[in-house]
């Protein structure tokens, strides 16, 4: 049985199960030994009561006072019941172990000897109680040890074994120096001696030690001296508390404090503390710099009003307004607002201020974070300015520009649009475009909006709404967000009524020109017929009576009449082609066959001039569709030109098949064409070397007509030449898909 | 008995040179200077061939041609148009309807005229 009590309460611990022979119910001691227990508790004396005889047998109780470490007052009494039967065994074991629990055991020994002598108890079962004491120690989770004045360990608990990393057997009897490194041992011994000088003092000190597992830990030693029966120090009892975690927490706290300090010191934002009724009490370096103060001391000598102009932009006095702002922050917890501050050198700047109420050491104060937004404000102003400029530009455009959302609602419109269609934005914005523009409840038939919305494509159409009285050329463009989704459609509508009117006038003028040329040519033909025939008749009838000179003049008249009629014919042809009034009779032919037909009429002309005429025709050309008369005309024009401009050498007509075209080339070995003249060749009445042209009797329209004919066949015609090196006229005619299939089949 | 050709043109100079050429070639030539007159002369003289100018006042060439082709007594007379506009009026609009046998574009060569005439009446 083991029990102890403090001043008021009796605690009872029992190593024996209730019902065993050694079991004593709680309160038994209290009832039996009040005087001894009270004496022990009040006077601090160790004593033994008994022996007693009861139904469990004969036994004695040893009482040991337990002192509180802090107060050195007796706070408990340890009572140990010992059955007389096992006493001897205890003593025996005690001697083998050496000095253990000197004071307690000494008292016990004395007590037991007295008991043994006086009461004749042969043996007391103490072994079990010692064993239990050890178990009790072992149950304490922190390391506990006791060592003698020489520093040799007398005993310890399990936690201490683990702490040292050795079993009890290797600890007991060893000195401090054998268990710890020298420098640590020195500390311990020094502490021990300190303690021995002032026994009854509790000793608490912190140090770090290397634990058995190698971990370096911070510990607190709670040591006290235990005194032997003579009142001399017999050794040191110590409890070791691992405070590593606490230490870490302290360090972390220190670290976080230093972090916040660093944050405060290095923040680019000006952070300051403000006590509402007193003013600033602190400001970080950014604050000092922002207000251009010399140091924090100077800064804290100012009030918020000192660091502001007299009035804020809304006309309120800074002093009054600052008080209002502070009051709001104090009431609501925080307040964010814009403020004009003034630096100590007088410069004013825009700032945002965030006041946050906080409690520091029991006092309510405000933390103010002030950010200089001058640059931000400037950027904002320039954005605003850019936006205004853009708006001006938008509004000064006379075309109608408006933006619609995907539901056809107008979300933005320029002034020109607003003036023309609604008078003021309220009549326009949010309404559907057809309601505004066409005064209709449904979309205008050829509105370009749906296509742009669906295909995300730019779309341009002419919108000719008779209700509007004007013709609009409307271009719609998709407005896409960053992800490519369509969010609206921009409309640019241009009033093209005037353009249309001018176009109409031009078209009428062109028609008139065309008509005039046609009429004039016809009117010229009739008198020409009469003149020509008359001259021919005279020439034939009077052949015998005319002298050679007269005949020559009649020839001149005839030749010029021929030229005049060719010219009229060419003008008419060209005018008709240009006005697209020629109906082509498109038939499928082999171009080679047509060239061979032309050769039969043109070869004699070449030979007359002493020129060679040859063909270089590609074989197996597909049939292609063209107007035979007109293409023949082109071939004749080109070959005629070649003959005209070639004095010696040869004319070659060749064909070649390309990817989707057939190329026909007319080459000569004539004097060629200057590079700069090449582009002019196909313009009407552009004659290269007009003096020569007159001699050769051309009209200057042959190539222009040829170009019109080839162009209207969806072909291409051009010339390649270098002066002196002959010329090469090439035209391409397309091979039609349909024709190709026929050939393949 | 020479073949009889009716030449119709409002331009008297043209009428004169064509008539001269045809008479020279051995044909009997009768003339008319407008469409109305042409129809009267044709009914009266039953020519073997008509040379018909297109652009004429009162009744133009194509109209005259239509009336002749719709007249039982005259419809077999071949008609050759004389045109100053490249013959496209005949080609384009009324070629089938007019049943014209040919056309000559002014100014024409005397050989062209005679060949065209001979191709119808030898």
GROMACS .gro file of C-alpha atoms in nm, chain A residues 518-519 521-523 525-530 532-534 536-537 540-541 562 565 569 572 576 581 583 629, chain B residues 9 11 13-14 16-18 20-21 24 55 83-88 91-92 105-110 113:
model
   52
  518UNK     CA    1  -2.145   5.377 -13.306
  519UNK     CA    2  -2.361   5.640 -13.477
  521UNK     CA    3  -1.909   5.526 -13.755
  522UNK     CA    4  -2.231   5.426 -13.924
  523UNK     CA    5  -2.286   5.772 -14.056
  525UNK     CA    6  -1.974   5.444 -14.370
  526UNK     CA    7  -2.252   5.551 -14.600
  527UNK     CA    8  -2.070   5.846 -14.762
  528UNK     CA    9  -1.756   5.634 -14.771
  529UNK     CA   10  -1.938   5.377 -14.979
  530UNK     CA   11  -2.048   5.640 -15.223
  532UNK     CA   12  -1.523   5.468 -15.284
  533UNK     CA   13  -1.750   5.332 -15.548
  534UNK     CA   14  -1.748   5.658 -15.739
  536UNK     CA   15  -1.353   5.299 -15.843
  537UNK     CA   16  -1.595   5.357 -16.129
  540UNK     CA   17  -1.205   5.176 -16.419
  541UNK     CA   18  -1.405   5.363 -16.681
  562UNK     CA   19  -0.935   5.165 -14.763
  565UNK     CA   20  -1.283   5.209 -14.378
  569UNK     CA   21  -1.434   4.906 -13.870
  572UNK     CA   22  -1.657   4.999 -13.411
  576UNK     CA   23  -1.842   4.702 -12.912
  581UNK     CA   24  -2.176   4.420 -12.672
  583UNK     CA   25  -2.183   3.803 -12.837
  629UNK     CA   26  -1.398   3.441 -13.581
  754UNK     CA   27  -3.150   5.297 -15.012
  756UNK     CA   28  -2.891   5.765 -14.985
  758UNK     CA   29  -2.550   5.862 -15.411
  759UNK     CA   30  -2.518   5.509 -15.283
  761UNK     CA   31  -2.657   5.553 -15.794
  762UNK     CA   32  -2.317   5.378 -15.762
  763UNK     CA   33  -2.470   5.041 -15.680
  765UNK     CA   34  -2.429   5.157 -16.202
  766UNK     CA   35  -2.227   4.853 -16.093
  769UNK     CA   36  -2.265   4.721 -16.579
  800UNK     CA   37  -3.145   5.234 -14.178
  828UNK     CA   38  -2.564   4.772 -14.359
  829UNK     CA   39  -2.336   5.032 -14.222
  830UNK     CA   40  -2.333   4.866 -13.878
  831UNK     CA   41  -2.151   4.543 -13.949
  832UNK     CA   42  -2.474   4.353 -14.001
  833UNK     CA   43  -2.526   4.286 -13.631
  836UNK     CA   44  -2.742   3.889 -13.694
  837UNK     CA   45  -2.861   3.977 -13.350
  850UNK     CA   46  -2.133   4.583 -14.490
  851UNK     CA   47  -2.070   4.926 -14.627
  852UNK     CA   48  -1.824   5.011 -14.766
  853UNK     CA   49  -1.798   4.696 -14.970
  854UNK     CA   50  -1.582   4.594 -15.260
  855UNK     CA   51  -1.757   4.565 -15.595
  858UNK     CA   52  -2.141   4.278 -15.414
   0.00000   0.00000   0.00000
